[in-house]
PDB file of C-alpha atoms in Angstrom:
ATOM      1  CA  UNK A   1      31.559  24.453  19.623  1.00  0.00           C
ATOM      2  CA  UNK A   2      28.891  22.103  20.099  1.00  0.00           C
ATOM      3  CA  UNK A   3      27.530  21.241  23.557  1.00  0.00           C
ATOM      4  CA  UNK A   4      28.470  18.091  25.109  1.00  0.00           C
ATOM      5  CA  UNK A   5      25.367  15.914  25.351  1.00  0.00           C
ATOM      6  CA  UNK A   6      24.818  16.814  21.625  1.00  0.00           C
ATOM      7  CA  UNK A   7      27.768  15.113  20.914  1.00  0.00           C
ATOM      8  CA  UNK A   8      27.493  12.524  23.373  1.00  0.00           C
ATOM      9  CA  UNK A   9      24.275  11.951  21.145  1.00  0.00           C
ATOM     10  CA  UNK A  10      25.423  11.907  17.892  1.00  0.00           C
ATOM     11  CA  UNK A  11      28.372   9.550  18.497  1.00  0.00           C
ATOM     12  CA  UNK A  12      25.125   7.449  20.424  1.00  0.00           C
ATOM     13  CA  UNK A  13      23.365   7.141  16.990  1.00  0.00           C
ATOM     14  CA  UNK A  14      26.363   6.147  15.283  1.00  0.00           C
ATOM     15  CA  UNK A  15      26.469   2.930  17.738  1.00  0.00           C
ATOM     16  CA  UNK A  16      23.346   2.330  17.129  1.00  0.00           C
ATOM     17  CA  UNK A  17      23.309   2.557  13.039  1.00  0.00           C
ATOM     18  CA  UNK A  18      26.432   0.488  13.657  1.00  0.00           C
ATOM     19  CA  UNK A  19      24.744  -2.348  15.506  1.00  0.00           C
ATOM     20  CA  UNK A  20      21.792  -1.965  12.993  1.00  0.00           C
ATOM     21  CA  UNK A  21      23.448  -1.993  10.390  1.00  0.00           C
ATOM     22  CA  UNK A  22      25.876  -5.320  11.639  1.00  0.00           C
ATOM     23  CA  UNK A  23      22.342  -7.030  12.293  1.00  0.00           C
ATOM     24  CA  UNK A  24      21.148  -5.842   8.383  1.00  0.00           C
ATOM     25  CA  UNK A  25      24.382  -7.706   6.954  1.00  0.00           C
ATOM     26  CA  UNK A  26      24.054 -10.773   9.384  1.00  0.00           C
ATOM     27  CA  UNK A  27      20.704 -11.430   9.518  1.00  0.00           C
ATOM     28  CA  UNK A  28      18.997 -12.760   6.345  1.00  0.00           C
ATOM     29  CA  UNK A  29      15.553 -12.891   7.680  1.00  0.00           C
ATOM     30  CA  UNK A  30      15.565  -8.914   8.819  1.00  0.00           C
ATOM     31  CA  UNK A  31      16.900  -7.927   5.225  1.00  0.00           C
ATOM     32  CA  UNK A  32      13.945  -9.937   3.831  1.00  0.00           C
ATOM     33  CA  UNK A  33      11.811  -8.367   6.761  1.00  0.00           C
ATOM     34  CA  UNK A  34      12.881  -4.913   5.786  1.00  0.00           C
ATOM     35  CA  UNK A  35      12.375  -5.610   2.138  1.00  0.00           C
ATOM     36  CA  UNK A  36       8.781  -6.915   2.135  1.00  0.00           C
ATOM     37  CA  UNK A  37       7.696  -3.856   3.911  1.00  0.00           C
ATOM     38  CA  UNK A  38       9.979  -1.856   1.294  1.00  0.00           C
ATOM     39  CA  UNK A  39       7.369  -3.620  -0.896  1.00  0.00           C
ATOM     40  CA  UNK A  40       4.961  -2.601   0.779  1.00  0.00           C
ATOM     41  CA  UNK A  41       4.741   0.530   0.377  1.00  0.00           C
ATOM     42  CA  UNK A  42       5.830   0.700  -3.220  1.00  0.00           C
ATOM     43  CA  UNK A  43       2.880  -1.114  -4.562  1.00  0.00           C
ATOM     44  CA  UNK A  44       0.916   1.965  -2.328  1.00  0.00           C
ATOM     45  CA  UNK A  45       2.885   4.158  -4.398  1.00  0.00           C
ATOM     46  CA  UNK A  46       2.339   3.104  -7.651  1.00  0.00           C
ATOM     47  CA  UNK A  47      -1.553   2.692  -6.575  1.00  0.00           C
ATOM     48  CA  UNK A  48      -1.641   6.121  -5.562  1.00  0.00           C
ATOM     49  CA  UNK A  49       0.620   6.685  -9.268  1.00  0.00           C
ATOM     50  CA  UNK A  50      -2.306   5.066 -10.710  1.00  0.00           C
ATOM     51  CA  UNK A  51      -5.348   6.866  -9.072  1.00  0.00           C
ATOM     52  CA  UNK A  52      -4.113   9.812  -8.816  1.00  0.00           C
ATOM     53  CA  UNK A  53      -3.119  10.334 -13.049  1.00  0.00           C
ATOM     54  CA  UNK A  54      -3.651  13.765 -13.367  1.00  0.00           C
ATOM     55  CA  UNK A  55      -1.645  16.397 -12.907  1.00  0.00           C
ATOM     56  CA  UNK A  56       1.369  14.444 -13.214  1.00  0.00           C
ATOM     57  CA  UNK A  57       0.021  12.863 -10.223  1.00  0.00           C
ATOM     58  CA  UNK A  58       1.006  15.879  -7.904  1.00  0.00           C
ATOM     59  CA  UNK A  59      -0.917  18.116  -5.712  1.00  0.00           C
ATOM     60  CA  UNK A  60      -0.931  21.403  -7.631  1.00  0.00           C
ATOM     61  CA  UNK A  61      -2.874  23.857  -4.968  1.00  0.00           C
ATOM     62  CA  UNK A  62      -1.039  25.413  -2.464  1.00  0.00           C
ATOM     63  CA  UNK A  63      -3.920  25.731   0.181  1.00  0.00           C
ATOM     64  CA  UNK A  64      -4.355  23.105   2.672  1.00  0.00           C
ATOM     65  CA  UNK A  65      -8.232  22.998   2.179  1.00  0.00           C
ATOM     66  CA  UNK A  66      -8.081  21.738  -1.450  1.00  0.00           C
ATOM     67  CA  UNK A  67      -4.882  19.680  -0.788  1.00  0.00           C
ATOM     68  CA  UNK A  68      -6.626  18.065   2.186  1.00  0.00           C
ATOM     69  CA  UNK A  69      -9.858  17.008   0.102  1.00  0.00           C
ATOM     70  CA  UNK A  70      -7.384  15.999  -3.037  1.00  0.00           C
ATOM     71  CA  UNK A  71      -6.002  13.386   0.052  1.00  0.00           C
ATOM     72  CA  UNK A  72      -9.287  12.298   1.094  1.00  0.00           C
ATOM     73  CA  UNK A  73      -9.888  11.381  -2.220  1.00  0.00           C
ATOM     74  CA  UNK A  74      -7.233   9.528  -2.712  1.00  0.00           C
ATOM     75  CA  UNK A  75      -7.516   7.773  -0.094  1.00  0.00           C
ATOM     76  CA  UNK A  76     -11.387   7.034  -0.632  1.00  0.00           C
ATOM     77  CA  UNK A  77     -10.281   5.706  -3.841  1.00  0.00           C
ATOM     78  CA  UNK A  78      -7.710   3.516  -2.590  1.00  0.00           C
ATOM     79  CA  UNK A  79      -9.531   1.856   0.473  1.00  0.00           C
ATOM     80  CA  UNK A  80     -12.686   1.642  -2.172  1.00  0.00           C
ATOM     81  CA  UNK A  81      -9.987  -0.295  -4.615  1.00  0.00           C
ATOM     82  CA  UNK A  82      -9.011  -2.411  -2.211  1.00  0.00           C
ATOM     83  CA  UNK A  83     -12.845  -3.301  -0.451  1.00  0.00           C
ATOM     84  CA  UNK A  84     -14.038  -4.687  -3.674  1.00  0.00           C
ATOM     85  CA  UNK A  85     -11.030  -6.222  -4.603  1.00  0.00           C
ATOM     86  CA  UNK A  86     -11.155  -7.940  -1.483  1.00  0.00           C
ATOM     87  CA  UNK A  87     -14.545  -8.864  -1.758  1.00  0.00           C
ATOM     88  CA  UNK A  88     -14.008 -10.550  -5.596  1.00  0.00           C
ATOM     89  CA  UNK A  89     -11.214 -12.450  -4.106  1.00  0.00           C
ATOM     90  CA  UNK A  90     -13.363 -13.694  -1.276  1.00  0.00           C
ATOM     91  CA  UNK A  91     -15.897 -14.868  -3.741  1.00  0.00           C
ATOM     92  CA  UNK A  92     -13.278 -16.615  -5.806  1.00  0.00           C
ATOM     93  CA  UNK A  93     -11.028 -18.506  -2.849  1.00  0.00           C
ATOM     94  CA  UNK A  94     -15.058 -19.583  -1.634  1.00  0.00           C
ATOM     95  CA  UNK A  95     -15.425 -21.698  -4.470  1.00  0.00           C
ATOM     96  CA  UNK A  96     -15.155 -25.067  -4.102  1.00  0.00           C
ATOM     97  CA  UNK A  97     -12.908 -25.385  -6.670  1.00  0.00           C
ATOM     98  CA  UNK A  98      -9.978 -23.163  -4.920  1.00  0.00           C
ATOM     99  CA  UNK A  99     -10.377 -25.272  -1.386  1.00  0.00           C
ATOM    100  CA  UNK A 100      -6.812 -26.350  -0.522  1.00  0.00           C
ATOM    101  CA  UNK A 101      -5.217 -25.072  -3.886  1.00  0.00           C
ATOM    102  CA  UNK A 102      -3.386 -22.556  -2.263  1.00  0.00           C
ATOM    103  CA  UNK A 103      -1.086 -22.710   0.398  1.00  0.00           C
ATOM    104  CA  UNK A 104      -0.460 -20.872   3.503  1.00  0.00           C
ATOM    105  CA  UNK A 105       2.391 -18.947   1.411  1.00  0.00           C
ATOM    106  CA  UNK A 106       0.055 -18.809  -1.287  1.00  0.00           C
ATOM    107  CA  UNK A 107      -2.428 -16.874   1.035  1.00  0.00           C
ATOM    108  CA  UNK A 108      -0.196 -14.523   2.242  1.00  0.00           C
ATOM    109  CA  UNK A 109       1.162 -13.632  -0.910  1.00  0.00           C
ATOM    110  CA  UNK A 110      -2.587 -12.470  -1.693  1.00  0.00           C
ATOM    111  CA  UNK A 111      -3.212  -8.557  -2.204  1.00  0.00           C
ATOM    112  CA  UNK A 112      -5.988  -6.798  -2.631  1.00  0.00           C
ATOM    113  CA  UNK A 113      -4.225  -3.715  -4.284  1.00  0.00           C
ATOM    114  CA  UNK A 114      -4.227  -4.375  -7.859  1.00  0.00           C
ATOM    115  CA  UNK A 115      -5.455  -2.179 -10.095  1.00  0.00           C
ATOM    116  CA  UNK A 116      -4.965  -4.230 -13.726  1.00  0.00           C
ATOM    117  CA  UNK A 117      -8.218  -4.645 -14.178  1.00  0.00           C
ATOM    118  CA  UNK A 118      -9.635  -1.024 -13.817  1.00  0.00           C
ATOM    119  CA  UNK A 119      -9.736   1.503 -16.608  1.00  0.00           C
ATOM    120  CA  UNK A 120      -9.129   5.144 -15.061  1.00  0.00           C
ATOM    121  CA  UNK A 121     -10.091   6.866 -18.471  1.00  0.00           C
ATOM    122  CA  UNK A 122     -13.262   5.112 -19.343  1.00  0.00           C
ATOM    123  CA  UNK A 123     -16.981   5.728 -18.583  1.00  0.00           C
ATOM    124  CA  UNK A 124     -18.321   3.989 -15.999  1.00  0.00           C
ATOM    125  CA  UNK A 125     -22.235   3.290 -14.850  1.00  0.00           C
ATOM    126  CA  UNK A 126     -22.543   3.172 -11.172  1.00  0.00           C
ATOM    127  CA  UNK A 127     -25.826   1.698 -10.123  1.00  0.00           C
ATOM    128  CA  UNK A 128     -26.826   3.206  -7.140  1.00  0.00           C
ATOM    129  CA  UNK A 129     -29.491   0.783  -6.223  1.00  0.00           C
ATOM    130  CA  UNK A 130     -27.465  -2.725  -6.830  1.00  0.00           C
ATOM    131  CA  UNK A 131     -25.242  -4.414  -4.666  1.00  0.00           C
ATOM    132  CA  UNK A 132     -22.487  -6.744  -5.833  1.00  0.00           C
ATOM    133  CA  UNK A 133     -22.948  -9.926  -5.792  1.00  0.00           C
ATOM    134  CA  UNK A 134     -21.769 -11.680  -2.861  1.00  0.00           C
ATOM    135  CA  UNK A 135     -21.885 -15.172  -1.788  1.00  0.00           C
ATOM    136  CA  UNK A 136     -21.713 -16.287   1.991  1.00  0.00           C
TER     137      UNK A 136
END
């Protein structure tokens, strides 16, 4: 038999998946609320698919130390992505050119986290002593 505030609880959570779930179906703007955030993280996901290639992409140590730098990694990687992406895109939208092309949907439609343009299996020369280019 279960104890009484656990089922006071439980029956609680229903109500409240119920009024959720009554706001979900009623409430176009939530639903597209929920499902830009759903999108979100996806496109994380599929950058971390990307990045993280080998292996089938999973973490194949079982001790926390080498699981914890494989992490770190990633996520170097990713915010490193997403910095110089951000950066190119800066020097593009500053061109006089792009000044009121784009509108404020156009803006926040913007991401920094693509990854079309990088080649994971190639060589690449990393000058340690050059900056990129940036114009302010």
């Amino acid at each position: 038999m279960q104890h009484p505030t656990y089922r006071a609880l439980a029956e609680l959570g229903k109500a409240v998946k119920t009024a959720f779930l009554c706001d979900y179906l009623r409430q176009e703007s939530l639903r597209r609320e929920i499902h830009e955030g759903l999108q979100v993280i996806e496109s994380w996901n599929s950058a971390n698919d990307f990045i993280l290639y080998g292996k089938g992409g999973e973490f194949t140590s079982n001790r926390i130390e080498e699981q914890e730098i494989q992490m770190l990694g990633l996520h170097l990687l990713q915010v490193s992505l997403v910095y110089v992406n951000t950066l190119m895109m800066q020097q593009v939208l500053s061109e006089p050119e792009w000044q009121g092309q784009l509108t404020g949907a156009d803006l926040r439609a913007l991401t920094p986290l693509k990854w079309q343009h990088i080649n994971p299996y190639g060589t690449f020369t990393l000058n340690m002593h050059e900056r990129l280019p940036l114009r302010v």
